[in-house]
XYZ file of C-alpha atoms in Angstrom:
348
model
C -22.049 -6.240 21.862
C -21.259 -7.391 18.359
C -24.784 -8.581 17.724
C -26.185 -5.073 18.481
C -24.255 -3.392 15.675
C -26.862 -3.346 12.980
C -26.884 0.354 12.024
C -23.812 2.537 12.430
C -23.994 6.406 12.573
C -21.646 8.784 10.745
C -21.925 12.448 11.750
C -20.657 14.717 8.959
C -21.360 14.313 5.175
C -18.123 15.932 4.012
C -15.734 14.032 1.792
C -14.161 11.833 4.556
C -17.468 11.243 6.329
C -19.013 10.219 3.005
C -16.137 7.921 2.249
C -16.463 6.262 5.668
C -20.152 5.865 5.209
C -19.642 4.082 1.907
C -17.027 1.755 3.486
C -19.316 0.961 6.428
C -22.135 0.133 3.992
C -20.247 -2.890 2.801
C -20.986 -4.478 6.263
C -23.830 -2.597 7.956
C -26.690 -0.122 7.422
C -25.597 3.460 7.831
C -27.238 6.509 9.168
C -25.427 9.651 7.807
C -25.981 13.010 9.528
C -25.792 16.302 7.859
C -26.994 19.727 9.073
C -28.078 20.622 5.556
C -31.666 19.495 4.874
C -31.258 19.877 1.097
C -28.218 17.549 1.155
C -30.132 15.030 3.296
C -32.948 15.115 0.728
C -30.578 14.743 -2.137
C -28.713 11.727 -0.704
C -31.978 9.933 0.168
C -33.471 10.606 -3.272
C -30.507 10.101 -5.480
C -27.993 8.132 -3.429
C -25.367 10.400 -4.983
C -22.855 12.759 -3.381
C -19.358 13.985 -4.325
C -20.014 12.730 -7.899
C -20.098 9.085 -6.718
C -22.871 6.680 -6.209
C -23.651 5.868 -2.572
C -24.724 2.552 -1.250
C -28.479 2.103 -0.850
C -27.709 1.026 2.715
C -26.993 4.653 3.497
C -29.811 6.802 4.821
C -29.250 10.488 5.510
C -30.804 12.462 8.357
C -30.494 15.922 9.983
C -31.657 14.623 13.456
C -28.897 13.899 15.924
C -31.343 12.329 18.337
C -32.137 9.742 15.603
C -28.552 8.888 15.151
C -27.927 8.364 18.876
C -31.200 6.407 19.238
C -30.641 3.967 16.362
C -26.831 3.615 16.575
C -24.680 2.294 19.331
C -21.424 2.842 17.347
C -21.084 6.337 15.893
C -18.309 7.911 13.842
C -18.096 11.732 14.210
C -16.248 13.092 11.221
C -16.485 16.874 11.187
C -13.828 19.619 11.041
C -12.033 20.555 14.257
C -13.529 24.018 14.113
C -16.987 22.554 14.486
C -16.292 19.524 16.552
C -17.001 20.735 20.103
C -20.173 22.457 19.046
C -21.350 19.285 17.344
C -20.431 17.167 20.367
C -22.327 19.526 22.695
C -25.347 19.268 20.495
C -25.082 15.403 20.362
C -24.359 14.980 24.105
C -27.916 15.141 25.442
C -28.764 12.015 23.364
C -25.667 9.994 24.239
C -25.527 7.244 26.911
C -22.594 5.457 28.613
C -23.237 2.439 26.339
C -22.412 4.369 23.097
C -19.047 3.894 21.329
C -17.620 6.886 19.495
C -14.788 6.580 16.942
C -13.874 10.045 15.542
C -12.181 10.706 12.300
C -11.114 14.313 12.808
C -7.378 15.139 12.499
C -7.005 18.439 14.214
C -6.949 20.293 17.591
C -9.447 22.170 19.790
C -8.378 25.023 22.055
C -11.460 25.085 24.395
C -12.353 28.702 25.011
C -9.317 30.158 23.238
C -9.836 31.566 19.706
C -7.333 30.423 17.151
C -7.584 33.633 15.259
C -6.748 35.760 18.245
C -3.720 33.952 19.469
C -1.094 36.639 19.762
C 2.693 36.307 19.296
C 3.248 36.593 22.999
C 1.051 33.581 23.840
C 2.641 30.175 24.362
C 0.295 27.121 24.527
C 0.932 24.206 26.794
C -0.528 20.666 26.300
C -3.113 21.535 29.003
C -4.658 24.152 26.596
C -4.639 21.947 23.393
C -7.197 19.156 23.199
C -7.548 16.194 20.793
C -11.053 15.265 19.658
C -11.113 12.261 22.066
C -10.491 14.642 24.938
C -13.317 16.875 23.712
C -15.633 13.887 23.702
C -14.670 13.042 27.272
C -15.193 16.686 28.424
C -18.562 17.118 26.851
C -20.338 13.697 27.055
C -20.866 10.683 29.271
C -19.261 8.359 26.715
C -16.380 6.380 28.084
C -15.443 3.937 25.176
C -13.778 6.287 22.688
C -11.523 5.743 19.702
C -10.039 7.565 16.721
C -9.405 6.817 12.993
C -5.936 7.675 11.727
C -3.864 6.730 8.804
C -3.340 7.374 5.028
C -7.025 7.917 4.226
C -7.340 10.296 1.314
C -11.066 10.559 0.808
C -11.132 10.544 -2.968
C -9.113 7.391 -3.197
C -11.370 5.595 -0.684
C -14.494 6.681 -2.548
C -13.008 5.372 -5.743
C -12.599 1.932 -4.067
C -8.687 2.070 -3.988
C -7.037 0.009 -1.313
C -5.717 1.620 1.850
C -5.382 1.008 5.561
C -6.344 2.856 8.681
C -5.564 2.626 12.416
C -8.178 2.636 15.181
C -6.668 3.965 18.348
C -8.398 3.248 21.607
C -7.563 1.977 25.086
C -10.571 -0.339 24.855
C -10.183 -3.612 22.879
C -14.005 -3.678 22.316
C -13.826 -0.310 20.520
C -11.025 -1.637 18.234
C -12.860 -4.831 17.657
C -16.212 -3.124 16.905
C -14.505 -0.684 14.486
C -12.624 -3.410 12.704
C -15.819 -5.500 12.433
C -17.711 -2.720 10.561
C -14.971 -1.305 8.491
C -12.633 -4.139 7.525
C -12.913 -5.244 3.853
C -10.823 -6.510 0.977
C -9.680 -2.997 0.196
C -9.648 -1.401 3.614
C -7.308 -2.908 6.144
C -7.884 -1.882 9.745
C -5.106 -1.969 12.302
C -5.474 -1.356 16.025
C -3.418 0.398 18.681
C -3.956 1.249 22.316
C -1.881 4.456 21.878
C -4.820 6.630 20.990
C -3.060 9.852 21.875
C -0.183 8.972 19.650
C -2.478 8.133 16.682
C -4.377 11.372 17.154
C -1.320 13.532 17.460
C 0.437 11.922 14.437
C -2.760 12.387 12.336
C -3.028 16.044 13.295
C 0.581 17.146 13.229
C 1.294 15.687 9.774
C -1.100 18.200 8.222
C 1.320 21.072 8.842
C 4.260 19.226 7.166
C 2.024 18.429 4.279
C 1.505 22.185 3.697
C 5.303 22.560 3.681
C 5.594 19.890 1.161
C 2.974 21.464 -0.988
C 4.952 24.793 -0.802
C 7.982 22.933 -2.329
C 5.846 21.533 -5.121
C 4.401 24.925 -5.799
C 7.905 26.370 -6.073
C 8.722 23.663 -8.671
C 11.092 21.687 -6.402
C 11.875 18.050 -6.741
C 11.581 14.883 -4.650
C 15.021 15.087 -2.961
C 14.190 18.345 -1.124
C 10.638 17.046 -0.488
C 12.002 13.813 0.995
C 14.271 15.856 3.309
C 11.330 18.037 4.456
C 9.111 15.030 5.211
C 11.931 13.329 7.101
C 12.907 16.343 9.252
C 9.167 17.270 9.604
C 8.617 13.778 11.109
C 11.277 14.512 13.677
C 9.536 17.694 14.648
C 6.219 15.821 14.961
C 7.838 13.348 17.256
C 9.328 16.102 19.504
C 5.981 17.884 19.891
C 4.200 14.581 20.368
C 6.480 13.698 23.207
C 5.911 17.062 24.815
C 2.237 16.353 24.687
C 2.657 13.005 26.373
C 2.956 10.382 23.649
C 5.967 8.215 22.714
C 7.576 7.742 19.379
C 5.994 4.471 18.197
C 2.782 5.885 16.661
C 4.876 8.261 14.516
C 6.665 5.481 12.722
C 3.550 3.427 11.975
C 0.533 3.666 9.703
C -0.875 6.709 11.663
C 2.352 8.523 11.494
C 4.815 8.128 8.520
C 2.137 6.254 6.527
C -0.308 9.188 6.748
C 2.474 11.717 6.409
C 3.707 10.291 3.091
C 0.192 10.090 1.609
C -0.803 13.602 2.696
C 2.495 15.265 1.942
C 2.919 13.949 -1.625
C -0.513 13.971 -3.115
C -2.427 16.775 -4.889
C -5.611 15.036 -3.541
C -4.523 16.291 -0.051
C -6.162 19.565 0.918
C -3.078 20.501 2.945
C -0.648 19.759 0.154
C -2.866 21.728 -2.211
C -3.022 24.635 0.175
C 0.792 24.817 0.327
C 1.073 24.605 -3.375
C -1.348 27.383 -4.031
C 0.422 29.575 -1.436
C 3.688 29.062 -3.040
C 2.274 30.114 -6.372
C 1.303 33.533 -5.026
C -2.211 33.217 -3.614
C -2.974 34.769 -0.269
C -3.972 32.898 2.896
C -7.403 34.520 2.862
C -7.981 33.829 -0.743
C -7.119 30.132 -0.498
C -9.179 29.748 2.721
C -12.184 31.399 1.039
C -12.102 29.244 -2.072
C -11.240 25.817 -0.665
C -14.368 23.644 -0.365
C -13.133 22.134 2.946
C -10.812 23.186 5.686
C -7.120 22.555 5.460
C -6.552 21.474 9.081
C -2.818 22.074 8.746
C -3.297 25.829 8.724
C -4.539 25.752 12.315
C -2.049 22.967 13.250
C 0.901 25.149 12.221
C -0.117 27.789 14.742
C -0.557 25.184 17.503
C 2.763 23.463 16.750
C 4.540 26.938 16.770
C 2.953 27.874 20.166
C 3.848 24.527 21.708
C 7.406 24.749 20.411
C 7.822 28.037 22.143
C 6.342 26.844 25.465
C 8.412 23.555 25.617
C 11.555 25.212 24.044
C 11.632 22.664 21.181
C 13.908 23.309 18.156
C 11.440 23.121 15.268
C 12.903 25.164 12.329
C 10.373 23.712 9.847
C 7.376 24.704 12.024
C 8.923 28.167 12.605
C 9.367 28.831 8.895
C 5.913 27.550 8.048
C 4.350 29.859 10.630
C 6.400 32.804 9.305
C 5.355 32.080 5.711
C 1.702 31.332 6.263
C 0.880 33.860 8.987
C 3.541 36.540 8.802
C 4.060 36.988 5.014
C 7.740 35.833 5.155
C 9.322 35.322 1.787
C 9.138 31.672 0.789
C 12.585 31.564 -0.886
C 14.249 33.078 2.169
C 12.579 30.424 4.306
C 13.803 27.646 2.037
C 17.317 29.047 2.201
C 17.220 29.068 5.935
C 16.011 25.490 6.217
C 18.560 24.188 3.629
C 21.411 25.853 5.596
C 20.075 24.901 9.060
C 22.894 23.141 10.967
C 21.345 19.797 11.568
C 23.984 17.596 13.268
C 22.175 14.355 14.064
C 19.978 12.517 11.622
C 17.744 10.342 13.900
C 17.744 10.936 17.657
C 14.337 9.844 18.870
C 14.716 6.092 18.752
């Protein structure tokens, strides 16, 4: 298996996909897929994207069949809104021998429309899918993994050190991912709790929006630390309801990713929250952000799951009220500060 990994595929030339491609290029040749023919041409001609130089070992293509034909190991890294469609398009070219390690931190609702979820609807875990579940549903691929952890794209592209977690039930997937990604500045851990790693990576985006709201309101580190800590508890509660245990949430994929995403202006979700708190509307922010803030969709999913499983998630409730219902931010903060928490940590 290891000897066959000569060229690795990356599907998605967004900021994170580009960062992963540049990391992989330290160890292997990379075939980077984009739907945009002009971008493919630009990358191949200039080896430049997102204002950074790309390795000459990266070749761009807009042919999914070529990616599947040349690459046994493929990293799909596209937004959750497009993930199922992309996998359906890729599926005819995939074989059981392929390994897929996705890098998408979000949820899919199958045939349900996020934008049309009404207040009376409550989602169960059977209606909410991680990207690994989408891959299983749509393809013949068995050996699946996920990337999760504190992986801010711009810092990776700049060559700053960080770590990631590859979650998979298959040792060979973790080993293959580590072989092609591990470097002096990118530490790769492994876990067999793929569901936990996926859930932690997705759920933290909502809390990052809340942290950004605090920053946008000019609030300090004390209240930010409280929100991150209590937000982690809500992540654990929802994760348990969806079938994972608590371990993933206190590791690199959980608290590690949460701290990075909920404290950095480089985070799309943190930036979204900050802009919202400064008076911009949901539609305006969504229209002008270059890439999707996954946490916006995640807030709605967390709110729906909380209702179905009767979980006390005051932060999630207030985030939903502020983002989707126009609830006053200052009143939401007053509510959270006065909320009668009685136990600090009760999930260990």
